[in-house]
Amino acid sequence: MRYETPEPDVTRRYRAPGRVNLIGEHTDYNDGFVMPVAIDRYTTVEARPRADRRVLVRSDGYDRPADIDLADPGAPAGAWSDYVRGVVAVLQRSGQSLRGADLAITSDVPAGAGLSSSAALEVAAGYALLHLTGRPIDLTALALACQEAEHEYAGTRCGLMDQFIACHGRAGHAVLLDTRTLDALWLPLPPGVQVIVCNTMTRHALASDGYNERRADCEAAVRALAVRLPRIRALRDVSFADLEANRDVLPDQVYRRCRHVVTENARTLSAADALRDGDIARVGVLMGASHASLRDDYEVSTPELDALVDVATEMEATIGARMTGGGFGGCTVNLVRADAVESFAAHVRVRYHAHTGRMPEIYTCAAADGVREDVPEGEQL
Ligand code: GLA
């Protein structure tokens, strides 16, 4: 890795991946376990240092460029560039002194599809700005700063999963992350299994409200349960037996939210064991149970997501299928036998269209590395 301060007239490229989560959904803001994979779709930042203290950001996906003053990054402006503005503000507040730069952004992570295009943008921009200072980069600190930016500048009280995997993804691997301790275990994906993401092509406008409501329900549940279980700090600390024994302190809907989180944590740990043991069929069964729990107890699925999971499950070559990410639209993640990718895609297209009248987009994904400088081939050290 190169850490010298770049010359002012040199343009460098950086890229951060989108992600798909294999299992462990809506657990990260409950101090629980997640198992994401970075995918080979990237947000790329071309960065060129400036002599002044401004960061000028433009994106090929959006019209309005943004002009961020490093001395005063300002409040969110209701624009796509708030993600970059937020990262600049949080990094500077944490004591990182940044340099002015022109940033040109391109991305092939579909926006608003639940594949963490926002985390990819935050992490790519943050990494670029830090790299231009010439100082070493602490990737976990970068992930935490990007999460804080998302809370403050996008208003989504997300967990750490998306920013962490955009920083720490590894080719060919899923990551089991303990979101309390930040201990991570990179688990190789088995050969012969393909990760396929299917996009419902729907997204609910109020998804971020629904997300924040779920988080608030979980926090209210912890306060109610803590009267009887004083040692708990988060739903992570609640066992299924504890939850059942204290069900009477929770309204039914909140109880079901908790049941999802408590059982999802257990499923995620079981899936990690199964992956390690080479029992991919068991991973698939756990993914199916995860989807049912998100649909029935957590109520973040939609008819389109359910249809995509149902039609994928009709295929014998499908090992596991579930919604992925925050929900309220977006994508499903599927583990499919690698020799059946074409027939899977053809089947899902026809059957999903027949059910919903919509055409899905289907992305065959490789598990990718996290953020890095993108050195053109031939110039690599
Ligand atoms: C979004 C959030 C993540 C996580 C998932 C649900 O992607 O950004 O932190 O909570 O939803 O698992």
mmCIF file of C-alpha atoms and ligand atoms in Angstrom:
data_model
loop_
_atom_site.group_PDB
_atom_site.id
_atom_site.type_symbol
_atom_site.label_atom_id
_atom_site.label_comp_id
_atom_site.label_asym_id
_atom_site.label_seq_id
_atom_site.Cartn_x
_atom_site.Cartn_y
_atom_site.Cartn_z
ATOM 1 C CA MET A 1 0.000 0.000 0.000
ATOM 2 C CA ARG A 2 1.281 3.513 -0.782
ATOM 3 C CA TYR A 3 1.063 6.182 1.857
ATOM 4 C CA GLU A 4 3.126 9.041 0.477
ATOM 5 C CA THR A 5 1.265 12.339 0.011
ATOM 6 C CA PRO A 6 0.092 12.486 -3.606
ATOM 7 C CA GLU A 7 1.281 15.274 -5.867
ATOM 8 C CA PRO A 8 -1.373 17.943 -6.533
ATOM 9 C CA ASP A 9 -1.700 17.156 -10.216
ATOM 10 C CA VAL A 10 -2.087 13.406 -9.825
ATOM 11 C CA THR A 11 -5.531 11.811 -10.055
ATOM 12 C CA ARG A 12 -6.020 8.619 -8.102
ATOM 13 C CA ARG A 13 -8.867 6.131 -8.170
ATOM 14 C CA TYR A 14 -10.420 4.399 -5.208
ATOM 15 C CA ARG A 15 -13.288 1.973 -5.059
ATOM 16 C CA ALA A 16 -15.566 0.510 -2.401
ATOM 17 C CA PRO A 17 -17.954 -2.408 -2.959
ATOM 18 C CA GLY A 18 -21.675 -2.806 -2.395
ATOM 19 C CA ARG A 19 -22.753 -5.714 -0.254
ATOM 20 C CA VAL A 20 -25.280 -8.430 0.176
ATOM 21 C CA ASN A 21 -26.070 -9.963 3.547
ATOM 22 C CA LEU A 22 -26.299 -13.753 3.625
ATOM 23 C CA ILE A 23 -27.989 -13.864 7.041
ATOM 24 C CA GLY A 24 -28.261 -11.807 10.248
ATOM 25 C CA GLU A 25 -30.797 -9.134 9.325
ATOM 26 C CA HIS A 26 -31.801 -6.270 11.631
ATOM 27 C CA THR A 27 -29.445 -7.657 14.232
ATOM 28 C CA ASP A 28 -26.559 -5.194 13.915
ATOM 29 C CA TYR A 29 -28.226 -2.359 15.834
ATOM 30 C CA ASN A 30 -29.070 -4.903 18.533
ATOM 31 C CA ASP A 31 -25.388 -5.704 19.169
ATOM 32 C CA GLY A 32 -25.891 -8.999 17.324
ATOM 33 C CA PHE A 33 -24.328 -11.049 14.517
ATOM 34 C CA VAL A 34 -24.352 -10.487 10.752
ATOM 35 C CA MET A 35 -22.837 -12.332 7.793
ATOM 36 C CA PRO A 36 -22.403 -10.018 4.813
ATOM 37 C CA VAL A 37 -20.437 -10.458 1.590
ATOM 38 C CA ALA A 38 -18.874 -7.563 -0.340
ATOM 39 C CA ILE A 39 -19.922 -7.867 -3.993
ATOM 40 C CA ASP A 40 -18.110 -7.023 -7.197
ATOM 41 C CA ARG A 41 -20.135 -3.862 -7.839
ATOM 42 C CA TYR A 42 -18.365 -0.717 -6.875
ATOM 43 C CA THR A 43 -18.552 2.968 -6.237
ATOM 44 C CA THR A 44 -15.438 4.532 -7.701
ATOM 45 C CA VAL A 45 -13.973 7.889 -6.730
ATOM 46 C CA GLU A 46 -11.424 9.679 -8.867
ATOM 47 C CA ALA A 47 -9.676 12.110 -6.555
ATOM 48 C CA ARG A 48 -7.374 14.965 -7.364
ATOM 49 C CA PRO A 49 -5.907 17.141 -4.620
ATOM 50 C CA ARG A 50 -6.709 20.873 -4.643
ATOM 51 C CA ALA A 51 -4.580 23.705 -3.349
ATOM 52 C CA ASP A 52 -7.492 25.260 -1.407
ATOM 53 C CA ARG A 53 -9.670 23.898 1.414
ATOM 54 C CA ARG A 54 -12.671 22.825 -0.653
ATOM 55 C CA VAL A 55 -13.971 19.423 -1.655
ATOM 56 C CA LEU A 56 -15.833 19.583 -4.963
ATOM 57 C CA VAL A 57 -17.906 16.462 -5.595
ATOM 58 C CA ARG A 58 -19.686 15.446 -8.736
ATOM 59 C CA SER A 59 -21.324 12.196 -9.715
ATOM 60 C CA ASP A 60 -22.287 10.807 -13.083
ATOM 61 C CA GLY A 61 -25.557 9.616 -11.533
ATOM 62 C CA TYR A 62 -26.766 13.014 -10.295
ATOM 63 C CA ASP A 63 -26.980 16.540 -11.647
ATOM 64 C CA ARG A 64 -25.960 18.890 -8.907
ATOM 65 C CA PRO A 65 -22.297 18.925 -7.874
ATOM 66 C CA ALA A 66 -21.506 19.873 -4.296
ATOM 67 C CA ASP A 67 -18.976 22.310 -2.931
ATOM 68 C CA ILE A 68 -17.897 21.430 0.606
ATOM 69 C CA ASP A 69 -15.850 23.880 2.633
ATOM 70 C CA LEU A 70 -13.447 21.919 4.836
ATOM 71 C CA ALA A 71 -13.522 24.726 7.407
ATOM 72 C CA ASP A 72 -17.311 24.374 7.690
ATOM 73 C CA PRO A 73 -18.833 21.335 5.929
ATOM 74 C CA GLY A 74 -22.325 22.564 6.864
ATOM 75 C CA ALA A 75 -25.623 20.797 7.554
ATOM 76 C CA PRO A 76 -27.303 18.185 5.339
ATOM 77 C CA ALA A 77 -28.707 19.831 2.222
ATOM 78 C CA GLY A 78 -31.193 17.109 1.225
ATOM 79 C CA ALA A 79 -28.943 16.034 -1.660
ATOM 80 C CA TRP A 80 -27.092 12.839 -2.667
ATOM 81 C CA SER A 81 -23.857 14.588 -1.757
ATOM 82 C CA ASP A 82 -24.900 14.690 1.922
ATOM 83 C CA TYR A 83 -23.241 11.286 2.263
ATOM 84 C CA VAL A 84 -19.906 12.823 1.320
ATOM 85 C CA ARG A 85 -20.576 16.007 3.293
ATOM 86 C CA GLY A 86 -21.366 13.867 6.348
ATOM 87 C CA VAL A 87 -18.183 11.844 6.015
ATOM 88 C CA VAL A 88 -16.115 15.029 5.666
ATOM 89 C CA ALA A 89 -17.793 16.528 8.746
ATOM 90 C CA VAL A 90 -17.395 13.428 10.918
ATOM 91 C CA LEU A 91 -13.792 12.722 9.888
ATOM 92 C CA GLN A 92 -12.762 16.298 10.590
ATOM 93 C CA ARG A 93 -14.589 16.324 13.931
ATOM 94 C CA SER A 94 -12.704 13.177 14.904
ATOM 95 C CA GLY A 95 -9.430 15.048 14.451
ATOM 96 C CA GLN A 96 -8.507 14.055 10.887
ATOM 97 C CA SER A 97 -7.349 17.094 8.997
ATOM 98 C CA LEU A 98 -8.261 16.601 5.344
ATOM 99 C CA ARG A 99 -6.979 18.239 2.167
ATOM 100 C CA GLY A 100 -9.048 19.927 -0.496
ATOM 101 C CA ALA A 101 -9.893 17.683 -3.456
ATOM 102 C CA ASP A 102 -11.971 17.264 -6.592
ATOM 103 C CA LEU A 103 -13.934 14.020 -6.390
ATOM 104 C CA ALA A 104 -15.611 12.454 -9.421
ATOM 105 C CA ILE A 105 -17.921 9.600 -8.543
ATOM 106 C CA THR A 106 -19.252 6.746 -10.641
ATOM 107 C CA SER A 107 -21.038 3.632 -9.441
ATOM 108 C CA ASP A 108 -22.523 0.397 -10.657
ATOM 109 C CA VAL A 109 -24.073 -0.418 -7.287
ATOM 110 C CA PRO A 110 -27.804 0.055 -7.962
ATOM 111 C CA ALA A 111 -29.075 2.940 -5.797
ATOM 112 C CA GLY A 112 -31.960 2.338 -3.407
ATOM 113 C CA ALA A 113 -31.915 -1.424 -3.963
ATOM 114 C CA GLY A 114 -30.698 -2.446 -0.513
ATOM 115 C CA LEU A 115 -27.164 -3.244 -1.720
ATOM 116 C CA SER A 116 -25.581 -0.468 0.342
ATOM 117 C CA SER A 117 -24.836 2.012 -2.384
ATOM 118 C CA SER A 118 -24.750 4.698 0.314
ATOM 119 C CA ALA A 119 -22.154 2.869 2.420
ATOM 120 C CA ALA A 120 -20.077 2.275 -0.720
ATOM 121 C CA LEU A 121 -20.180 6.013 -1.470
ATOM 122 C CA GLU A 122 -19.331 7.007 2.103
ATOM 123 C CA VAL A 123 -16.485 4.549 2.394
ATOM 124 C CA ALA A 124 -15.024 5.249 -1.064
ATOM 125 C CA ALA A 125 -15.108 9.021 -0.491
ATOM 126 C CA GLY A 126 -13.788 8.774 3.066
ATOM 127 C CA TYR A 127 -10.988 6.449 2.022
ATOM 128 C CA ALA A 128 -10.040 8.723 -0.888
ATOM 129 C CA LEU A 129 -9.895 11.818 1.322
ATOM 130 C CA LEU A 130 -7.875 10.033 3.995
ATOM 131 C CA HIS A 131 -5.504 8.508 1.445
ATOM 132 C CA LEU A 132 -4.802 11.952 0.011
ATOM 133 C CA THR A 133 -3.474 13.036 3.415
ATOM 134 C CA GLY A 134 -0.749 10.395 3.135
ATOM 135 C CA ARG A 135 -1.444 9.049 6.619
ATOM 136 C CA PRO A 136 -2.214 5.380 7.375
ATOM 137 C CA ILE A 137 -5.910 4.502 7.387
ATOM 138 C CA ASP A 138 -7.657 2.624 10.201
ATOM 139 C CA LEU A 139 -10.431 0.858 8.283
ATOM 140 C CA THR A 140 -12.611 0.130 11.310
ATOM 141 C CA ALA A 141 -12.421 3.767 12.403
ATOM 142 C CA LEU A 142 -13.403 4.733 8.851
ATOM 143 C CA ALA A 143 -16.407 2.373 8.966
ATOM 144 C CA LEU A 144 -17.520 3.871 12.298
ATOM 145 C CA ALA A 145 -17.153 7.423 10.958
ATOM 146 C CA CYS A 146 -19.233 6.542 7.890
ATOM 147 C CA GLN A 147 -21.942 5.014 10.094
ATOM 148 C CA GLU A 148 -22.050 8.215 12.142
ATOM 149 C CA ALA A 149 -22.315 10.245 8.931
ATOM 150 C CA GLU A 150 -25.275 8.120 7.840
ATOM 151 C CA HIS A 151 -27.030 8.721 11.185
ATOM 152 C CA GLU A 152 -26.455 12.474 11.121
ATOM 153 C CA TYR A 153 -26.632 13.328 7.439
ATOM 154 C CA ALA A 154 -29.056 10.736 6.033
ATOM 155 C CA GLY A 155 -31.215 10.290 9.152
ATOM 156 C CA THR A 156 -31.066 6.472 9.096
ATOM 157 C CA ARG A 157 -30.037 5.056 12.459
ATOM 158 C CA CYS A 158 -28.273 2.132 10.783
ATOM 159 C CA GLY A 159 -26.018 -0.444 12.384
ATOM 160 C CA LEU A 160 -22.400 -0.970 11.344
ATOM 161 C CA MET A 161 -22.781 -3.891 8.928
ATOM 162 C CA ASP A 162 -22.742 -2.047 5.605
ATOM 163 C CA GLN A 163 -19.831 0.264 6.316
ATOM 164 C CA PHE A 164 -17.850 -2.536 7.960
ATOM 165 C CA ILE A 165 -18.120 -4.898 4.996
ATOM 166 C CA ALA A 166 -17.391 -2.096 2.505
ATOM 167 C CA CYS A 167 -14.122 -1.679 4.432
ATOM 168 C CA HIS A 168 -13.286 -5.239 5.372
ATOM 169 C CA GLY A 169 -14.711 -7.455 2.602
ATOM 170 C CA ARG A 170 -12.442 -10.176 1.274
ATOM 171 C CA ALA A 171 -12.603 -11.907 -2.111
ATOM 172 C CA GLY A 172 -14.207 -15.342 -1.892
ATOM 173 C CA HIS A 173 -15.352 -14.835 1.709
ATOM 174 C CA ALA A 174 -18.350 -13.925 3.815
ATOM 175 C CA VAL A 175 -17.664 -12.191 7.125
ATOM 176 C CA LEU A 176 -19.213 -13.229 10.416
ATOM 177 C CA LEU A 177 -19.193 -10.002 12.415
ATOM 178 C CA ASP A 178 -19.977 -9.629 16.090
ATOM 179 C CA THR A 179 -21.310 -6.085 16.055
ATOM 180 C CA ARG A 180 -20.721 -5.645 19.790
ATOM 181 C CA THR A 181 -17.051 -6.600 19.992
ATOM 182 C CA LEU A 182 -16.304 -6.017 16.283
ATOM 183 C CA ASP A 183 -14.627 -9.426 16.204
ATOM 184 C CA ALA A 184 -14.760 -10.674 12.627
ATOM 185 C CA LEU A 185 -14.284 -14.085 11.104
ATOM 186 C CA TRP A 186 -13.745 -14.411 7.350
ATOM 187 C CA LEU A 187 -15.443 -17.601 6.145
ATOM 188 C CA PRO A 188 -14.613 -18.961 2.682
ATOM 189 C CA LEU A 189 -17.612 -19.520 0.437
ATOM 190 C CA PRO A 190 -17.666 -23.061 -0.890
ATOM 191 C CA PRO A 191 -16.751 -23.765 -4.520
ATOM 192 C CA GLY A 192 -19.638 -24.652 -6.783
ATOM 193 C CA VAL A 193 -21.999 -22.197 -5.080
ATOM 194 C CA GLN A 194 -22.962 -18.920 -6.718
ATOM 195 C CA VAL A 195 -24.266 -15.828 -4.923
ATOM 196 C CA ILE A 196 -27.092 -14.353 -7.005
ATOM 197 C CA VAL A 197 -28.892 -11.154 -6.115
ATOM 198 C CA CYS A 198 -32.380 -10.545 -7.500
ATOM 199 C CA ASN A 199 -33.789 -7.024 -7.517
ATOM 200 C CA THR A 200 -37.558 -6.644 -7.077
ATOM 201 C CA MET A 201 -37.233 -3.215 -8.729
ATOM 202 C CA THR A 202 -39.384 -1.778 -5.938
ATOM 203 C CA ARG A 203 -38.530 0.427 -3.012
ATOM 204 C CA HIS A 204 -40.935 1.923 -0.506
ATOM 205 C CA ALA A 205 -40.642 5.668 -0.058
ATOM 206 C CA LEU A 206 -40.897 5.452 3.736
ATOM 207 C CA ALA A 207 -38.365 2.652 4.145
ATOM 208 C CA SER A 208 -36.151 4.778 6.344
ATOM 209 C CA ASP A 209 -39.078 5.546 8.711
ATOM 210 C CA GLY A 210 -39.925 1.844 8.917
ATOM 211 C CA TYR A 211 -36.291 1.075 9.671
ATOM 212 C CA ASN A 212 -36.032 3.649 12.454
ATOM 213 C CA GLU A 213 -39.362 2.437 13.904
ATOM 214 C CA ARG A 214 -38.038 -1.119 14.110
ATOM 215 C CA ARG A 215 -34.940 0.078 15.875
ATOM 216 C CA ALA A 216 -37.046 2.126 18.325
ATOM 217 C CA ASP A 217 -39.215 -0.969 19.033
ATOM 218 C CA CYS A 218 -36.104 -2.983 19.873
ATOM 219 C CA GLU A 219 -34.788 -0.294 22.198
ATOM 220 C CA ALA A 220 -38.172 0.020 23.929
ATOM 221 C CA ALA A 221 -38.199 -3.758 24.387
ATOM 222 C CA VAL A 222 -34.793 -3.687 26.065
ATOM 223 C CA ARG A 223 -35.989 -1.020 28.492
ATOM 224 C CA ALA A 224 -39.104 -3.073 29.336
ATOM 225 C CA LEU A 225 -37.234 -6.368 29.691
ATOM 226 C CA ALA A 226 -34.439 -4.784 31.742
ATOM 227 C CA VAL A 227 -36.864 -4.305 34.641
ATOM 228 C CA ARG A 228 -36.846 -8.097 35.022
ATOM 229 C CA LEU A 229 -33.446 -8.818 33.427
ATOM 230 C CA PRO A 230 -31.229 -6.032 34.781
ATOM 231 C CA ARG A 231 -28.049 -7.293 33.156
ATOM 232 C CA ILE A 232 -29.202 -6.872 29.543
ATOM 233 C CA ARG A 233 -27.891 -3.988 27.450
ATOM 234 C CA ALA A 234 -29.298 -4.996 24.069
ATOM 235 C CA LEU A 235 -31.446 -7.742 22.544
ATOM 236 C CA ARG A 236 -28.166 -9.559 21.937
ATOM 237 C CA ASP A 237 -28.185 -10.381 25.651
ATOM 238 C CA VAL A 238 -31.683 -11.906 25.652
ATOM 239 C CA SER A 239 -31.999 -15.668 25.210
ATOM 240 C CA PHE A 240 -35.057 -17.234 23.655
ATOM 241 C CA ALA A 241 -35.993 -18.706 27.067
ATOM 242 C CA ASP A 242 -35.692 -15.255 28.721
ATOM 243 C CA LEU A 243 -37.865 -13.747 26.030
ATOM 244 C CA GLU A 244 -40.569 -16.378 26.403
ATOM 245 C CA ALA A 245 -40.536 -16.131 30.205
ATOM 246 C CA ASN A 246 -40.969 -12.351 30.082
ATOM 247 C CA ARG A 247 -43.267 -12.054 27.139
ATOM 248 C CA ASP A 248 -45.983 -10.486 29.322
ATOM 249 C CA VAL A 249 -44.057 -7.188 29.679
ATOM 250 C CA LEU A 250 -44.112 -6.623 25.909
ATOM 251 C CA PRO A 251 -46.949 -5.624 23.576
ATOM 252 C CA ASP A 252 -47.502 -8.463 21.072
ATOM 253 C CA GLN A 253 -45.994 -6.610 18.123
ATOM 254 C CA VAL A 254 -42.859 -5.701 20.063
ATOM 255 C CA TYR A 255 -42.589 -9.283 21.296
ATOM 256 C CA ARG A 256 -42.591 -10.502 17.689
ATOM 257 C CA ARG A 257 -39.896 -7.969 16.752
ATOM 258 C CA CYS A 258 -37.780 -9.367 19.595
ATOM 259 C CA ARG A 259 -38.484 -12.951 18.580
ATOM 260 C CA HIS A 260 -37.087 -12.180 15.146
ATOM 261 C CA VAL A 261 -33.903 -10.629 16.524
ATOM 262 C CA VAL A 262 -33.267 -13.322 19.134
ATOM 263 C CA THR A 263 -33.845 -16.203 16.705
ATOM 264 C CA GLU A 264 -31.958 -14.451 13.883
ATOM 265 C CA ASN A 265 -28.853 -14.152 16.036
ATOM 266 C CA ALA A 266 -29.032 -17.888 16.733
ATOM 267 C CA ARG A 267 -29.566 -18.647 13.034
ATOM 268 C CA THR A 268 -26.577 -16.525 12.053
ATOM 269 C CA LEU A 269 -24.261 -18.335 14.438
ATOM 270 C CA SER A 270 -25.622 -21.691 13.227
ATOM 271 C CA ALA A 271 -25.068 -20.623 9.615
ATOM 272 C CA ALA A 272 -21.450 -19.751 10.396
ATOM 273 C CA ASP A 273 -20.959 -23.209 11.949
ATOM 274 C CA ALA A 274 -22.607 -24.838 8.945
ATOM 275 C CA LEU A 275 -20.402 -22.904 6.496
ATOM 276 C CA ARG A 276 -17.319 -23.955 8.422
ATOM 277 C CA ASP A 277 -18.522 -27.572 8.392
ATOM 278 C CA GLY A 278 -19.181 -27.440 4.633
ATOM 279 C CA ASP A 279 -22.901 -27.997 5.240
ATOM 280 C CA ILE A 280 -24.234 -25.543 2.668
ATOM 281 C CA ALA A 281 -27.663 -27.193 2.625
ATOM 282 C CA ARG A 282 -28.077 -26.210 6.273
ATOM 283 C CA VAL A 283 -27.134 -22.614 5.444
ATOM 284 C CA GLY A 284 -29.938 -22.662 2.878
ATOM 285 C CA VAL A 285 -32.492 -23.926 5.399
ATOM 286 C CA LEU A 286 -31.462 -21.185 7.851
ATOM 287 C CA MET A 287 -31.824 -18.552 5.101
ATOM 288 C CA GLY A 288 -35.377 -19.743 4.469
ATOM 289 C CA ALA A 289 -36.212 -19.502 8.180
ATOM 290 C CA SER A 290 -34.675 -16.021 8.277
ATOM 291 C CA HIS A 291 -36.939 -14.868 5.465
ATOM 292 C CA ALA A 292 -40.046 -16.243 7.164
ATOM 293 C CA SER A 293 -39.109 -14.468 10.395
ATOM 294 C CA LEU A 294 -38.490 -11.150 8.609
ATOM 295 C CA ARG A 295 -41.811 -11.525 6.809
ATOM 296 C CA ASP A 296 -44.011 -12.678 9.692
ATOM 297 C CA ASP A 297 -42.401 -11.308 12.868
ATOM 298 C CA TYR A 298 -40.332 -8.317 11.805
ATOM 299 C CA GLU A 299 -42.712 -7.351 8.972
ATOM 300 C CA VAL A 300 -40.107 -5.774 6.698
ATOM 301 C CA SER A 301 -40.724 -7.959 3.641
ATOM 302 C CA THR A 302 -43.079 -7.044 0.788
ATOM 303 C CA PRO A 303 -45.237 -9.087 -1.617
ATOM 304 C CA GLU A 304 -42.553 -8.601 -4.302
ATOM 305 C CA LEU A 305 -39.742 -9.858 -2.046
ATOM 306 C CA ASP A 306 -41.895 -12.817 -0.981
ATOM 307 C CA ALA A 307 -42.665 -13.613 -4.620
ATOM 308 C CA LEU A 308 -38.977 -13.507 -5.567
ATOM 309 C CA VAL A 309 -38.095 -15.854 -2.712
ATOM 310 C CA ASP A 310 -40.970 -18.188 -3.560
ATOM 311 C CA VAL A 311 -40.125 -18.477 -7.246
ATOM 312 C CA ALA A 312 -36.419 -18.963 -6.509
ATOM 313 C CA THR A 313 -37.274 -21.734 -4.071
ATOM 314 C CA GLU A 314 -39.164 -23.587 -6.801
ATOM 315 C CA MET A 315 -35.800 -24.388 -8.400
ATOM 316 C CA GLU A 316 -34.095 -27.536 -7.213
ATOM 317 C CA ALA A 317 -30.712 -25.837 -7.762
ATOM 318 C CA THR A 318 -31.544 -23.129 -5.201
ATOM 319 C CA ILE A 319 -29.760 -23.803 -1.926
ATOM 320 C CA GLY A 320 -31.199 -20.813 -0.054
ATOM 321 C CA ALA A 321 -33.163 -17.629 -0.754
ATOM 322 C CA ARG A 322 -34.216 -14.688 1.397
ATOM 323 C CA MET A 323 -34.711 -10.958 1.382
ATOM 324 C CA THR A 324 -31.523 -9.071 2.157
ATOM 325 C CA GLY A 325 -30.803 -5.679 3.722
ATOM 326 C CA GLY A 326 -33.291 -3.415 5.459
ATOM 327 C CA GLY A 327 -36.336 -4.614 3.468
ATOM 328 C CA PHE A 328 -39.421 -2.639 2.354
ATOM 329 C CA GLY A 329 -38.402 -3.526 -1.220
ATOM 330 C CA GLY A 330 -34.955 -4.001 -2.671
ATOM 331 C CA CYS A 331 -33.309 -7.356 -3.265
ATOM 332 C CA THR A 332 -33.174 -11.009 -2.368
ATOM 333 C CA VAL A 333 -29.989 -13.019 -1.935
ATOM 334 C CA ASN A 334 -29.812 -16.529 -3.328
ATOM 335 C CA LEU A 335 -27.257 -19.296 -3.040
ATOM 336 C CA VAL A 336 -27.510 -21.325 -6.216
ATOM 337 C CA ARG A 337 -25.586 -24.288 -7.609
ATOM 338 C CA ALA A 338 -23.021 -22.745 -9.932
ATOM 339 C CA ASP A 339 -23.923 -25.086 -12.799
ATOM 340 C CA ALA A 340 -27.504 -23.787 -12.818
ATOM 341 C CA VAL A 341 -27.027 -20.028 -12.916
ATOM 342 C CA GLU A 342 -28.558 -19.566 -16.374
ATOM 343 C CA SER A 343 -31.610 -21.714 -15.750
ATOM 344 C CA PHE A 344 -32.113 -20.060 -12.348
ATOM 345 C CA ALA A 345 -32.115 -16.598 -13.913
ATOM 346 C CA ALA A 346 -34.456 -17.645 -16.730
ATOM 347 C CA HIS A 347 -36.884 -19.276 -14.308
ATOM 348 C CA VAL A 348 -36.928 -16.335 -11.901
ATOM 349 C CA ARG A 349 -37.504 -13.822 -14.707
ATOM 350 C CA VAL A 350 -40.490 -15.674 -16.114
ATOM 351 C CA ARG A 351 -42.085 -16.617 -12.824
ATOM 352 C CA TYR A 352 -41.567 -13.282 -11.057
ATOM 353 C CA HIS A 353 -43.011 -11.449 -14.045
ATOM 354 C CA ALA A 354 -45.992 -13.794 -14.060
ATOM 355 C CA HIS A 355 -46.605 -13.128 -10.341
ATOM 356 C CA THR A 356 -46.038 -9.369 -10.231
ATOM 357 C CA GLY A 357 -46.018 -7.971 -13.763
ATOM 358 C CA ARG A 358 -42.476 -6.668 -13.139
ATOM 359 C CA MET A 359 -39.124 -7.684 -14.583
ATOM 360 C CA PRO A 360 -36.463 -8.344 -11.956
ATOM 361 C CA GLU A 361 -32.825 -7.467 -12.415
ATOM 362 C CA ILE A 362 -30.500 -10.363 -11.668
ATOM 363 C CA TYR A 363 -26.884 -9.912 -10.632
ATOM 364 C CA THR A 364 -24.483 -12.835 -10.506
ATOM 365 C CA CYS A 365 -21.994 -11.752 -7.859
ATOM 366 C CA ALA A 366 -18.503 -12.655 -6.782
ATOM 367 C CA ALA A 367 -17.460 -12.063 -3.164
ATOM 368 C CA ALA A 368 -15.079 -9.116 -3.401
ATOM 369 C CA ASP A 369 -12.442 -7.198 -1.465
ATOM 370 C CA GLY A 370 -13.244 -4.109 0.583
ATOM 371 C CA VAL A 371 -12.221 -0.541 -0.206
ATOM 372 C CA ARG A 372 -8.856 0.045 -1.834
ATOM 373 C CA GLU A 373 -6.929 2.245 -4.171
ATOM 374 C CA ASP A 374 -7.772 1.075 -7.664
ATOM 375 C CA VAL A 375 -4.404 0.990 -9.375
ATOM 376 C CA PRO A 376 -4.774 0.378 -13.134
ATOM 377 C CA GLU A 377 -3.397 -2.938 -14.311
ATOM 378 C CA GLY A 378 0.191 -2.620 -15.431
ATOM 379 C CA GLU A 379 0.875 0.046 -12.788
ATOM 380 C CA GLN A 380 0.392 -2.302 -9.835
ATOM 381 C CA LEU A 381 3.308 -2.598 -7.447
HETATM 382 C C1 GLA B 1 -29.569 -1.629 6.506
HETATM 383 C C2 GLA B 1 -28.657 -1.017 7.557
HETATM 384 C C3 GLA B 1 -27.814 -2.073 8.248
HETATM 385 C C4 GLA B 1 -28.681 -3.228 8.751
HETATM 386 C C5 GLA B 1 -29.635 -3.715 7.660
HETATM 387 C C6 GLA B 1 -30.614 -4.730 8.178
HETATM 388 O O1 GLA B 1 -28.797 -2.160 5.476
HETATM 389 O O2 GLA B 1 -27.832 -0.039 6.995
HETATM 390 O O3 GLA B 1 -27.083 -1.496 9.301
HETATM 391 O O4 GLA B 1 -29.373 -2.874 9.911
HETATM 392 O O5 GLA B 1 -30.364 -2.650 7.080
HETATM 393 O O6 GLA B 1 -29.957 -5.864 8.589
#
